[in-house]
Structure formats: C-alpha cells, structure tokens
Coordinates of C-alpha atoms and ligand atoms in Angstrom, one line a residue:
X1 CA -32.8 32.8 -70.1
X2 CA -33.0 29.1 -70.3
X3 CA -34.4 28.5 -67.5
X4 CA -35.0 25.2 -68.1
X5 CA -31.3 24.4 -68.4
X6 CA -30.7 25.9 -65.2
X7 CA -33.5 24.2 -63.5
X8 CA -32.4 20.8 -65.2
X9 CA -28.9 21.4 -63.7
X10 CA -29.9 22.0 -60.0
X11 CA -32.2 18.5 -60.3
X12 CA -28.8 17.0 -61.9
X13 CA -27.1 18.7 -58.8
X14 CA -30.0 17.4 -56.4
X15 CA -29.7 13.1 -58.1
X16 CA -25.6 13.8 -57.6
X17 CA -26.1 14.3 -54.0
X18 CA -24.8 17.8 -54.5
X19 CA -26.9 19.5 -52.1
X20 CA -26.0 20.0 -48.8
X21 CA -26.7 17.4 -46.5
X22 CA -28.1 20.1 -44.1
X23 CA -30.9 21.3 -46.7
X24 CA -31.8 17.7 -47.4
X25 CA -32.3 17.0 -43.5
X26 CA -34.0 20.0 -42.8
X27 CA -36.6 19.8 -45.8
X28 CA -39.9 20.5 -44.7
X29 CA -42.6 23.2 -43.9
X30 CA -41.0 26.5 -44.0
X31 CA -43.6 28.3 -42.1
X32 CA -41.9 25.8 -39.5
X33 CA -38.6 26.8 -39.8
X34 CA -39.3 30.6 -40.1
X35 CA -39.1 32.5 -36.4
X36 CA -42.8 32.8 -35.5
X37 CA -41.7 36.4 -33.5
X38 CA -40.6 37.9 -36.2
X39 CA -38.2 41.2 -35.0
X40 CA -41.2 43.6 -36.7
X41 CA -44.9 43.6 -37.5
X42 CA -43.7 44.7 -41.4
X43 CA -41.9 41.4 -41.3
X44 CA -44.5 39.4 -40.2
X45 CA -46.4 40.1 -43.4
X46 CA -44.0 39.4 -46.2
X47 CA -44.8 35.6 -47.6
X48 CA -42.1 33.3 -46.3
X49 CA -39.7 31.5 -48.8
X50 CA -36.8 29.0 -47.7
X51 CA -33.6 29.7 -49.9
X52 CA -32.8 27.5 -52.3
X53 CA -29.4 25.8 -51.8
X54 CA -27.4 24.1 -54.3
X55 CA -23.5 23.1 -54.0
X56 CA -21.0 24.8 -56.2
X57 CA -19.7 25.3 -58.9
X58 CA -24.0 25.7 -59.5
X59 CA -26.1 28.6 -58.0
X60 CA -29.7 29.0 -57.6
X61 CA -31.8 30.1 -60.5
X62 CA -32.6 33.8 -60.9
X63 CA -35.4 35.3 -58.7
X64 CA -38.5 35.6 -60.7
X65 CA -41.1 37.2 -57.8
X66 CA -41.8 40.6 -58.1
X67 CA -42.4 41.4 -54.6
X68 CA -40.2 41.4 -51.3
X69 CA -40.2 38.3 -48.7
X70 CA -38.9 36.9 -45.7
X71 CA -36.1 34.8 -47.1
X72 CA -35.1 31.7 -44.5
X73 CA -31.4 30.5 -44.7
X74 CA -30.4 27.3 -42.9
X75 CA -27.0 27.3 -42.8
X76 CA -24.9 24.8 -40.7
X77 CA -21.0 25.2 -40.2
X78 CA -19.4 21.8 -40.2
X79 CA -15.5 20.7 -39.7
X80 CA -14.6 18.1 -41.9
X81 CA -11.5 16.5 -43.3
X82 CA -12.0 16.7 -47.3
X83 CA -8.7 16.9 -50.4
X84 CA -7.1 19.4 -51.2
X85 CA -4.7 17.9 -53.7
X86 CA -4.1 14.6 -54.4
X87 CA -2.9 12.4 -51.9
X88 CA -3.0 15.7 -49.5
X89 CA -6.1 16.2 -47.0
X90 CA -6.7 19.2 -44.9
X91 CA -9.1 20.2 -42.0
X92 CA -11.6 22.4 -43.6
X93 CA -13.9 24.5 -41.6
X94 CA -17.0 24.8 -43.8
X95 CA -19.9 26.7 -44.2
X96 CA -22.3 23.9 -45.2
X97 CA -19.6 21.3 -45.5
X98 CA -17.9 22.9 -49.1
X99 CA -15.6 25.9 -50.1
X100 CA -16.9 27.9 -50.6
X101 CA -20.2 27.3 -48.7
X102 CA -23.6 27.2 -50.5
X103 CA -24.9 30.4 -52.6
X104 CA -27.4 32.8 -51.1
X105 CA -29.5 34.4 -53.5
X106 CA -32.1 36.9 -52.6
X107 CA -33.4 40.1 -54.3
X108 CA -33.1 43.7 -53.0
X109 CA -35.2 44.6 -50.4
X110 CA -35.8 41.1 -48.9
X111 CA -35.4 40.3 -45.4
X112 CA -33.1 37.6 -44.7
X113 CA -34.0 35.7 -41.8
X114 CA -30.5 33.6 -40.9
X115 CA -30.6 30.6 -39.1
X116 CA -27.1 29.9 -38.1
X117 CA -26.2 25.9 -37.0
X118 CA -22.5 24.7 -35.9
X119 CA -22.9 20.9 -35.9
X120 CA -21.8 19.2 -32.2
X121 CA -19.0 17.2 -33.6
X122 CA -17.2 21.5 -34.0
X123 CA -14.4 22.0 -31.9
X124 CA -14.5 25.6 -32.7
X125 CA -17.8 28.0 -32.4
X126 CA -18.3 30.0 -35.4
X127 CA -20.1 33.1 -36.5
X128 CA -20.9 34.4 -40.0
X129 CA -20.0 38.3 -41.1
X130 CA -22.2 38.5 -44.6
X131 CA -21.0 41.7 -46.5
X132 CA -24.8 42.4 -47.9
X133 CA -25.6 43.0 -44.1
X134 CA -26.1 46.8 -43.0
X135 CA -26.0 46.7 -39.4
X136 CA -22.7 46.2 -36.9
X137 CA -20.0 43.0 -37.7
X138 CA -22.0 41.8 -40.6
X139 CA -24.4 40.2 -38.2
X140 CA -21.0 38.0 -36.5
X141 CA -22.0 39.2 -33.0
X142 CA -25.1 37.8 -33.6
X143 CA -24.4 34.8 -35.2
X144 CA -21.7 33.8 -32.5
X145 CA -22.9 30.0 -32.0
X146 CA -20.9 27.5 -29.9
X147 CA -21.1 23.9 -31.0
X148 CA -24.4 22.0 -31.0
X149 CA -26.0 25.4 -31.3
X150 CA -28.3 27.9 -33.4
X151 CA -28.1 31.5 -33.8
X152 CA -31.1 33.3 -35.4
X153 CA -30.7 37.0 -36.5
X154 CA -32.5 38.7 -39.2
X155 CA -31.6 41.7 -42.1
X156 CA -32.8 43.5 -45.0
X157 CA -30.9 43.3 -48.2
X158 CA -30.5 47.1 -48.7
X159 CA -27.8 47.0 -51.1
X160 CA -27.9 44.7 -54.6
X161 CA -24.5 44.1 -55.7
X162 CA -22.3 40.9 -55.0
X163 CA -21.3 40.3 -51.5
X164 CA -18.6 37.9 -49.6
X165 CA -19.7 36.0 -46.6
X166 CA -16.8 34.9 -43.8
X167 CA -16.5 33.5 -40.6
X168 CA -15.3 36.4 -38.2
X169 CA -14.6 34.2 -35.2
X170 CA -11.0 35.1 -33.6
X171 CA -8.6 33.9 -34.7
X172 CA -10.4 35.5 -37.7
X173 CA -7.9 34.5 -40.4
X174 CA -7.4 31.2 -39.4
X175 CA -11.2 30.6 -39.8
X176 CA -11.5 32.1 -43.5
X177 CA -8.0 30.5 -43.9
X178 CA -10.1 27.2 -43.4
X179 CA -12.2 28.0 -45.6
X180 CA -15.1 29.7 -44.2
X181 CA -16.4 31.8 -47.1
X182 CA -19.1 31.9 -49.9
X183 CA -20.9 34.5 -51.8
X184 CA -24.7 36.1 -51.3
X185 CA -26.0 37.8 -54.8
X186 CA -28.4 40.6 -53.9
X187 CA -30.2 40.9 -56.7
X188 CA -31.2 44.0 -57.8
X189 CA -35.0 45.1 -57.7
X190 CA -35.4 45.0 -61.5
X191 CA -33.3 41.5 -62.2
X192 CA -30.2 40.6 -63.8
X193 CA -29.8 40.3 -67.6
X194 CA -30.6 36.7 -68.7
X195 CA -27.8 34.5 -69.7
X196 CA -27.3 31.0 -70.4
X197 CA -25.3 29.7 -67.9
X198 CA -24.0 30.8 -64.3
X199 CA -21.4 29.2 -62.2
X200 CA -20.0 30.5 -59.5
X201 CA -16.2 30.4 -58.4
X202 CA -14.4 31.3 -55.8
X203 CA -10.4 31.8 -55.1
X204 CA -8.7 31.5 -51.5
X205 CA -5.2 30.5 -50.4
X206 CA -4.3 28.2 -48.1
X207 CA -1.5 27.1 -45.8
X208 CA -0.2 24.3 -44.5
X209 CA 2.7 22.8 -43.0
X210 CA 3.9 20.7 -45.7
X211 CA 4.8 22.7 -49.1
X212 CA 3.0 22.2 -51.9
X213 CA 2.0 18.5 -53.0
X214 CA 3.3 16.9 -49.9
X215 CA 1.1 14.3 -49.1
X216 CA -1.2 13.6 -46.1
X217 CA -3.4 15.4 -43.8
X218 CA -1.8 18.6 -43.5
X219 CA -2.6 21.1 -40.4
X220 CA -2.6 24.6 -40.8
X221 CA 0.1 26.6 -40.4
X222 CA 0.1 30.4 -38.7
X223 CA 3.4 31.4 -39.5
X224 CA 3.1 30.9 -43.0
X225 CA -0.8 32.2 -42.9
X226 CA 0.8 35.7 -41.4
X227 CA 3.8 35.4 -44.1
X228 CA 1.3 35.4 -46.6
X229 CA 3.1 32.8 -48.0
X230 CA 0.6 30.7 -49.7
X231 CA 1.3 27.3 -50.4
X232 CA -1.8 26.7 -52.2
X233 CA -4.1 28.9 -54.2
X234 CA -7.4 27.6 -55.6
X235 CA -10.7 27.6 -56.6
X236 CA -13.7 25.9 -55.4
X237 CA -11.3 25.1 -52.3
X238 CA -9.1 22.1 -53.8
X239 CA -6.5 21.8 -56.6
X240 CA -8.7 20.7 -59.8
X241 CA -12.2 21.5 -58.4
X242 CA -13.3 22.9 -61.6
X243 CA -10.6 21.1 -64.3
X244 CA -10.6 18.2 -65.8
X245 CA -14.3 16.1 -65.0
X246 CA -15.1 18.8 -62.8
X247 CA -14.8 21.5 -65.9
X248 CA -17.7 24.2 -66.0
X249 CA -19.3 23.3 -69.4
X250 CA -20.9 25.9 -72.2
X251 CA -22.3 25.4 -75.6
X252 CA -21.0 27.8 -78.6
X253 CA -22.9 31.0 -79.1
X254 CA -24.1 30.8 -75.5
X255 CA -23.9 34.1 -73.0
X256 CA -21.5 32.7 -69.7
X257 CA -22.1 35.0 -66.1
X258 CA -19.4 34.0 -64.0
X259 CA -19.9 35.0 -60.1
X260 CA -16.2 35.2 -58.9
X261 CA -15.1 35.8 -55.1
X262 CA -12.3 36.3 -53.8
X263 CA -12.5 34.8 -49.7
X264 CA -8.4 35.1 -49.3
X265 CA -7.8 35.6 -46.4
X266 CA -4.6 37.1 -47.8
X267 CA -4.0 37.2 -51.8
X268 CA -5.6 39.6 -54.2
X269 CA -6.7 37.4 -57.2
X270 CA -5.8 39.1 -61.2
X271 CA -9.0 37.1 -62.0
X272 CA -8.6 36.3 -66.3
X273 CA -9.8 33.7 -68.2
X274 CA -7.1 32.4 -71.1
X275 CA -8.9 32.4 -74.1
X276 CA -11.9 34.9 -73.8
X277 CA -12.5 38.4 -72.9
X278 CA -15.1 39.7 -70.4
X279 CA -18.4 41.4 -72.7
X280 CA -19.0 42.8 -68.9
X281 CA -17.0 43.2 -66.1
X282 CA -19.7 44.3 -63.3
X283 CA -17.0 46.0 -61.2
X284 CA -16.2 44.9 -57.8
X285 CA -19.6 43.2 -57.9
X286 CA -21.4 46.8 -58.0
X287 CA -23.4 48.5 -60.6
X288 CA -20.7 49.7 -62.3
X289 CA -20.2 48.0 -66.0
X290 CA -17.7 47.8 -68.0
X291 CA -16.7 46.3 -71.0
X292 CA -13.9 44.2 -72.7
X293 CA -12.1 43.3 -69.9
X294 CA -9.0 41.4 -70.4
X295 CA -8.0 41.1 -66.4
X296 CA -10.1 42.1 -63.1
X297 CA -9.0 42.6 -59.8
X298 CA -11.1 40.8 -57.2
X299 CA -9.9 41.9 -53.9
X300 CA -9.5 39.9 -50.8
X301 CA -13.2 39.5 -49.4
X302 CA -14.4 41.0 -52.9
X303 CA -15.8 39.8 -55.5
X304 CA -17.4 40.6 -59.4
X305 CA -20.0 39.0 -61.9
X306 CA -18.0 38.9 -65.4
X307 CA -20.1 37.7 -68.2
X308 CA -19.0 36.8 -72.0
X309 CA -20.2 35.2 -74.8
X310 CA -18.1 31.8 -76.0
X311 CA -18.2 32.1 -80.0
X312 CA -15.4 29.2 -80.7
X313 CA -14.7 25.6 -79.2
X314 CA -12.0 24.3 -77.0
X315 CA -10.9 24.8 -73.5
X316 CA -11.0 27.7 -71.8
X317 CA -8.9 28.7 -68.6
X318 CA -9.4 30.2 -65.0
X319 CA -6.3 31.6 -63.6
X320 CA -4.9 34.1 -61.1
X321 CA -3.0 35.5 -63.5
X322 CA -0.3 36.2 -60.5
X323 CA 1.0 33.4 -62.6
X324 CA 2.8 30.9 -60.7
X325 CA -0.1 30.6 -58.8
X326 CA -2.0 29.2 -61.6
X327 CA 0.8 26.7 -62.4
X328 CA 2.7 25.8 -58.9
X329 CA 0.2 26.5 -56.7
X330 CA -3.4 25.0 -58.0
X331 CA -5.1 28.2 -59.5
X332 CA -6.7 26.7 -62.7
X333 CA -9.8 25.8 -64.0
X334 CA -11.4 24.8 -66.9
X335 CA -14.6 25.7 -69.2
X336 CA -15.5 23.1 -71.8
X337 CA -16.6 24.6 -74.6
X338 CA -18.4 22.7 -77.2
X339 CA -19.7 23.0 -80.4
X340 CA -18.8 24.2 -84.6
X341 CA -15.8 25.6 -85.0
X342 CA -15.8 29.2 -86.3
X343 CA -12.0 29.6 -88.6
X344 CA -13.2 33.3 -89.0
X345 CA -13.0 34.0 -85.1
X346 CA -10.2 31.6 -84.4
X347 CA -8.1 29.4 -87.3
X348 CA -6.7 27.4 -85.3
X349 CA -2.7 26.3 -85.7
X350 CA -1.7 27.4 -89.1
X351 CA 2.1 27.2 -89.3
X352 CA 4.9 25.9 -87.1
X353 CA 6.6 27.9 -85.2
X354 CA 9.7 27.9 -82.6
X355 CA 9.2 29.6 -79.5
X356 CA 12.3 30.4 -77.7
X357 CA 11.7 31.1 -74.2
X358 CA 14.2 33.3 -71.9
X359 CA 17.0 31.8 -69.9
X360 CA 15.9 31.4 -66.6
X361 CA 17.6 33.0 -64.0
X362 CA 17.5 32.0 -60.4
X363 CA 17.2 34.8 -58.0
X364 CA 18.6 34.7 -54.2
X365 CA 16.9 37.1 -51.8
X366 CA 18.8 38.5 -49.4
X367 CA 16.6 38.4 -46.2
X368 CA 18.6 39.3 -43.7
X369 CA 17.8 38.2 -39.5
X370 CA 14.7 37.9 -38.4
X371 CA 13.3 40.5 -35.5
X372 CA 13.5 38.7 -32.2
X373 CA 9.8 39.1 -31.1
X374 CA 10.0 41.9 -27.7
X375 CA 9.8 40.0 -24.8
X376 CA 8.0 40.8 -21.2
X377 CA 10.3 42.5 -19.1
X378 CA 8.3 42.5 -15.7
X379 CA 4.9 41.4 -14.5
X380 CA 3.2 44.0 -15.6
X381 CA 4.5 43.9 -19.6
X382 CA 3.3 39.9 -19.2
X383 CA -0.1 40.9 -18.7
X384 CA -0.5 43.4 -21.4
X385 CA 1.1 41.0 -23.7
X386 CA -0.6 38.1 -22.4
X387 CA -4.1 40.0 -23.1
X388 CA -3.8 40.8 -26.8
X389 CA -2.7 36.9 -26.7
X390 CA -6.1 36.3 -25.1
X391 CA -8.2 38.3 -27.3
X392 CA -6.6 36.7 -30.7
X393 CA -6.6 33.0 -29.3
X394 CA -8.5 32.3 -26.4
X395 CA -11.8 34.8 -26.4
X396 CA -13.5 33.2 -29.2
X397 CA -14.3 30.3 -26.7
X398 CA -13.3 31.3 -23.3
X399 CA -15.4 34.5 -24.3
X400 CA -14.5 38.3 -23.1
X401 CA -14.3 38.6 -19.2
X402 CA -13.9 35.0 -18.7
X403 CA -17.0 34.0 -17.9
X404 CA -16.8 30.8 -21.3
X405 CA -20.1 29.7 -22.6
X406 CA -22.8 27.6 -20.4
X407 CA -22.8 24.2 -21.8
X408 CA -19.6 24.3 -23.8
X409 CA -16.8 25.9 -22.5
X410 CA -15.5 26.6 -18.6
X411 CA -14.9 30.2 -17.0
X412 CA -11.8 31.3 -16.6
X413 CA -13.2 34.0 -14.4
X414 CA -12.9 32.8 -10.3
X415 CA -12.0 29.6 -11.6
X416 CA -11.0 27.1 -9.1
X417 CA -9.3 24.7 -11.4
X418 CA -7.0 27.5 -12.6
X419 CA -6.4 29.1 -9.4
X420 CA -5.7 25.4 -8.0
X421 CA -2.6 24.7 -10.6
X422 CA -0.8 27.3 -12.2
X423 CA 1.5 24.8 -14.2
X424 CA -1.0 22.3 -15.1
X425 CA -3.0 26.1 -17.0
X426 CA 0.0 26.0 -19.6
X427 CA -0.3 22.0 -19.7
X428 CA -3.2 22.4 -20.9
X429 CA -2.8 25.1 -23.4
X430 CA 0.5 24.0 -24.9
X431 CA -1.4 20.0 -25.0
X432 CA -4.7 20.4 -25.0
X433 CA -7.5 18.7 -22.5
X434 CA -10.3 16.3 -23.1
X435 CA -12.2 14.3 -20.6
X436 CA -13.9 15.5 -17.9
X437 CA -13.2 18.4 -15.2
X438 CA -15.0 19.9 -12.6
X439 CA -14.5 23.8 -12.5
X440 CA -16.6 25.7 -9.7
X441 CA -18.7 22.7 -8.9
X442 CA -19.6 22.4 -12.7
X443 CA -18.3 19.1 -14.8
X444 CA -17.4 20.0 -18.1
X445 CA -16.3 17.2 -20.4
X446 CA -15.3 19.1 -23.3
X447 CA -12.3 19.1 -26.2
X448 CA -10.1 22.7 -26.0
X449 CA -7.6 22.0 -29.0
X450 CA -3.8 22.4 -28.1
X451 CA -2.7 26.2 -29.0
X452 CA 0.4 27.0 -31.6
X453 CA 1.7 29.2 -29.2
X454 CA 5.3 29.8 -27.9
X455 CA 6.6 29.7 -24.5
X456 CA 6.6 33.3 -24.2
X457 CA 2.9 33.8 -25.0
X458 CA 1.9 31.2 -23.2
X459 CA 3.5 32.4 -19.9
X460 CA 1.9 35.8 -21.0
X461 CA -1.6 34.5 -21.8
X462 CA -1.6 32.5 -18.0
X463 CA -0.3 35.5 -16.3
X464 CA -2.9 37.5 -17.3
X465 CA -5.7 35.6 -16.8
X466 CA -4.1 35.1 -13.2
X467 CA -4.9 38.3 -12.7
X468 CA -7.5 39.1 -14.6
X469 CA -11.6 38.6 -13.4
X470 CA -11.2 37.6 -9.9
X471 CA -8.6 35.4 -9.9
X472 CA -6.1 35.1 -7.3
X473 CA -2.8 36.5 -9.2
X474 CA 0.9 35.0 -9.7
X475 CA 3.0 34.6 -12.3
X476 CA 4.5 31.9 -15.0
X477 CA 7.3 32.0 -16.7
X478 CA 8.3 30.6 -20.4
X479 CA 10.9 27.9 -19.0
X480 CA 7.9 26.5 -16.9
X481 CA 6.1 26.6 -19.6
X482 CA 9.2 25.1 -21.5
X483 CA 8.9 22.2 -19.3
X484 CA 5.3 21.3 -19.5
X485 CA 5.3 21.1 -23.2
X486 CA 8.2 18.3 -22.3
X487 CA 5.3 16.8 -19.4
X488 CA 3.0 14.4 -20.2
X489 CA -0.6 15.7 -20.9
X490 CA -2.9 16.7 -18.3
X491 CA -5.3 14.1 -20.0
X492 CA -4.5 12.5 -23.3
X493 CA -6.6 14.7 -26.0
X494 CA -7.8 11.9 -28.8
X495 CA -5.9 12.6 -31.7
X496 CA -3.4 15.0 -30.9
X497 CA 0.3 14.5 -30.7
Ligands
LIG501 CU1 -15.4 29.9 -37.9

C-alpha cells in the first residue's frame, strides 16, 4: 500500500478544512475523552485510541496495530441547511455535519466506545443504529440523545465485514431520509489487501416538495418519501458531489477499493461503474469474493467493498444503473483517471459510426382512485388510531408514556396545559409552538416543529393522549382541528409559515 499517498491525502483533507468541525474542537487528550468506568475490567486494559475522522469521499488509513483497543468515536449530529443541486437547498440532518457522516474504521475485536453529541441548535433528538453492533437496536436505545446532549454506550466489533450506520429515531425514515447515514469498516483481524487508493461512496434518495431541479430550500416531503417516489438520487448526499472538481482521482496501473453504501431509506442501488469491471466484488460487504463483476446490488442499509485495477485513461462513471436515476435524478459520479494511454486495452474511436436510437414512446399509467384512508368511527377507533399516530410522530420527543424529556421537552402525561385547552393541543400540533410555557409548574421554552399531519390524525393523536397517562379524557374532532389550522398560532414559531 502507499501509505504515504493515503496519509498525504487525509493532511490535504485536514489544510481543506475537510475534517469535521466536531473532531477539530474536540482535539485533545484521549485518555480525557475516554469513559474512566469503563462497562468491564477487560476494557479497562486495552490502550485507548481516538478514531480518526476524515470527511468523505476520503476514509481513514488502514489499521496497522496488531492488537485490540478501546476505540473512542466522537460523533456529533448536527441540522444544517447545505445544496443539494444547484440553486436547491435542503435541511439535512447529519451525522457530523456531511452525507454521509464521517467513516468509522476499527478492526475486529475492538471495543468501540461511542460518544454520541446532538448539538443544541437540533430541533429533533437523534440516536444512532450501527449495523457492526451485536447487542439490541444497534445501540439506538442507547444512544437516544435529546438536543444539547451526550450519549455514551460501548460495543465490541464482533463481526468484520462492512456495516451501515442510521439514525433510528421515529419517524425513522424521515431521519435516514435526511440524511442520517455513514459507513463503519470492521476490519478483519488479519487486514485488508493493500491497494492504492480508497474512497468511499454512498447512495441515498431523497424527497422533496419541489420536483427535481426546482430551486430553493426545499422541505421534505412524506407523501412522496412513503411513495418511494424519489425525486433525487445521489451520492455523497448532493447532485455532483463526486463529478466534475469533486471527481475521485486514480493514476494508471493503480489498484482502486471502493467502499460503497447504500443508506436509502427506500431504493436499492444496481451499483456499476461505466467503463471498468470490478477484479473483486466483496459481496454485500462480507467475506464472500467474487470476481468480474459487471453490476452489484447494494441493498437499502447495505453496502460492498468493490476493488479494480484502472489500466487506461479517461473518465470513469458511478451510476445506479436503474438508469434514469443516473441521468434525471443526480446519480453520477466521476473517477479521473490519468496517465499513458494503452491502444491494446482500449483504441479509442476508430471509425464513425451512426447510432440510431429507438422511437420513444410515451407511456400513460392507468392509476386508478386512490384508497380513502379508514376513518375513526367512534371514540374508541380515535384512540387506537391516534396511538399508532403517537408512536410514529410524537414519541421520539414526547417519549413513551408521556412523561417528555427533563430539560427539553414537556410531559404530556397529567399535563395541565393540555388538559387546560383541548383546541389550542391541535393549535399547536398543526402550527407548531415556541416561546415559553409553563406545564405542571415547570417553564419550558422550547421549539416543537409543526407536524404534516391531517385533520383526521390530528383529532386522533389529541384524543388519545386525552386519555391516555392520567389525563382527564374528551374528545376532538377533525373540523376543530380544520379550524385551528385556519387560527392564528398559539405563539408565532420563528420561521415557519
Ligand atoms: Cu435522527
């Protein structure tokens, strides 16, 4: 391996201002960082290393120790506003403020020790579900952390293979449709082969109000999301992250090791580069080789390592080859290749020719009428409907039971501010609230974001919670809640409509 091509690209990576923002804070003594109570005396003897973090499309070099250790990851979940197309911005939920967040690389039999941060400025809490985790939700129980918090849970790398890390916060899609995904290598005991170069790429669909191209900041939109009914699909989280300037670069004659996910949260990426064919296709990210590989499947929340040797110059060409996403929807990128040409391998253009293509046919589909959603019939078909509307929309913050989170967000359990106003409940979901409240003698001056939901669920949602944990019962119904999406806001909510 070239190591010193891979270590001269992480410094280039570090002078770009590449690296996370939350690894250059936090630099410092990592015997300070680590937990001194370790969960097990075992633990507390390994040496302690802090994980080395570089943006994509670069990964960390290869793991040269020969012995396990007590790997800590800072990780810090941030919500920013960053392009996805020209001219068209979109909300991203991040792991370390870039799709896909930063690359975890750690060898088998390591102990991860994950420090989990959601910045203050989050509206949202956030958990992480890693893949490479052996032990119940992939660690997202344990990682739950509302903002202005830190979670701390620990696991051993069991496994080596290639694993997808996600956000598993409900509304889980909506989080990973965000953009709240990465990759972890587990490296197996023995190493990898070497190779000249490594990049690391990763494919997820997105959805937003506006259709493709259409400019400004676009919100998200759950219709489409559940459609699966992508407007975009990309790598590296934006349309041209890795063409153009951005191009992953290789020199003739050098060995390429691609680390491809796949974070979704819906589309199954036909993973093929135009131009080359995989030496080694490490299936599904396992042990499993195998060779010449024209096309590989990489699953929702999959993901493989493909490796190949560039012999010629030129450009070379991610797509999904689900082809329209490549060309309408923003799944390309490029690999620069540089070098001697080789006319044995590939000649080049050597006649003219005419290529006729087929007539293009438009097709009409046929869809026929949408099913009216069921609606509740009685008081009791409200509040079973209105609780599997709680448990997708409201739980991740209000929590199960109702009791919210000290600090950050109000019980709805015996809560006198619900129980005071019915009306103003649906207000509040339909609008949002910001600004401060007093609920059970505690102020709370908090953001809860307004909540796509229709009239129906809405009246469902508040009539179950009305009688749900202590509260004193009653009942709303979808034309009150009709008329308080018409009413003013409760209190104005900064930036919403
Ligand atoms: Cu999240």
């Amino acid at each position: 391996m070239k190591v010193n091509k891979l270590v001269a690209a992480v410094s280039m990576a570090l002078s770009m201002g590449l690296v996370s923002g939350a690894v250059m804070a936090k630099e410092g003594n990592v015997a300070n960082v680590a937990l001194e109570q370790p969960a097990s005396e075992a633990i507390k003897k390994l040496p302690i290393e802090k994980a080395v973090r570089v943006a994509p499309p670069m990964v960390p070099p290869p793991i040269t120790r020969k012995h396990p250790a007590r790997v800590v990851v800072e990780m810090e979940t941030v919500e920013k506003v960053m392009k996805m197309a020209d001219g068209v911005d979109y909300m991203y939920w991040t792991f370390d403020s870039t799709v896909p967040g930063t690359f975890l690389r750690v060898r088998e039999g390591d102990t991860v020790e994950f420090h989990l941060s959601n910045h203050p400025s989050s509206k949202m809490p956030h958990n992480i579900d890693l893949h490479a985790v052996t032990g119940p939700g992939g660690g997202a129980a344990s990682s739950l952390t509302a903002p202005g918090h830190t979670s701390v849970f620990s696991f051993k790398t069991l496994n080596p293979g290639l694993y997808v890390y996600h956000c598993a916060t409900s509304p889980v899609g909506m989080h990973i449709a965000n953009g709240m995904y990465g990759l972890i290598l587990v490296e197996p005991k023995e190493g990898l082969p070497k190779v000249d170069r490594e990049y690391y790429v990763m494919q997820g669909d997105f959805y937003t109000k506006g259709g493709y191209g259409e400019p400004g900041l676009q919100p998200f939109d759950m219709k489409k999301a559940i459609e699966e009914n992508a407007d975009y699909v990309v790598f590296n989280g934006s349309v041209g992250a890795l063409a153009g300037e951005n191009a992953l670069k290789a020199e003739v004659g050098e060995n390429v090791r691609l680390f491809v996910g796949n974070g979704g949260p819906n589309l199954v990426s036909s993973f093929h580069v135009i131009g080359e064919i995989f030496d080694k296709v490490y299936v599904e990210g396992g042990k499993l080789v195998n060779e010449h590989i024209q096309t590989t499947l990489v699953p929702a929340g999959g993901a493989t390592m493909v490796e190949f040797k560039v012999d010629v110059p030129g450009d070379l060409v991610m797509v999904d080859h689900s082809i329209f996403r490549a060309f309408n929807k923003g799944a390309l990128g490029n690999i620069k290749v540089s070098g001697a040409e080789n006319k044995e391998i590939y000649s080049g253009k050597q006649m003219d020719a005419v290529y006729l293509p087929e007539g293009s046919a438009i097709q009409s589909v046929d869809t026929g009428a949408a099913p009216t959603p069921a609606v509740a019939q009685n008081l009791e078909e409200k509040i079973k409907f209105g609780q599997r509307v709680y448990e997708a929309n409201c739980q991740a913050c209000h929590q199960a039971g109702g009791v919210g989170i000290s600090g950050a967000f109000p019980p709805l359990a015996a809560s006198d501010y619900l129980n005071a106003d019915h009306k103003r409940a649906a207000n509040v979901i339909v609008h949002g609230l910001s600004g401060e409240i007093t609920v059970n003698g505690n102020k709370w001056n908090s953001v809860m974001p307004a909540m796509l939901l229709s009239d129906n669920d809405v009246a469902n949602v508040v009539t179950y919670v009305l009688n749900s944990w202590g509260n004193k019962g009653g009942e709303i119904s979808p034309e009150d809640v009709a008329a308080q999406r018409k009413a003013a806001p409760v209190q104005a909510v900064p930036g919403a409509h």
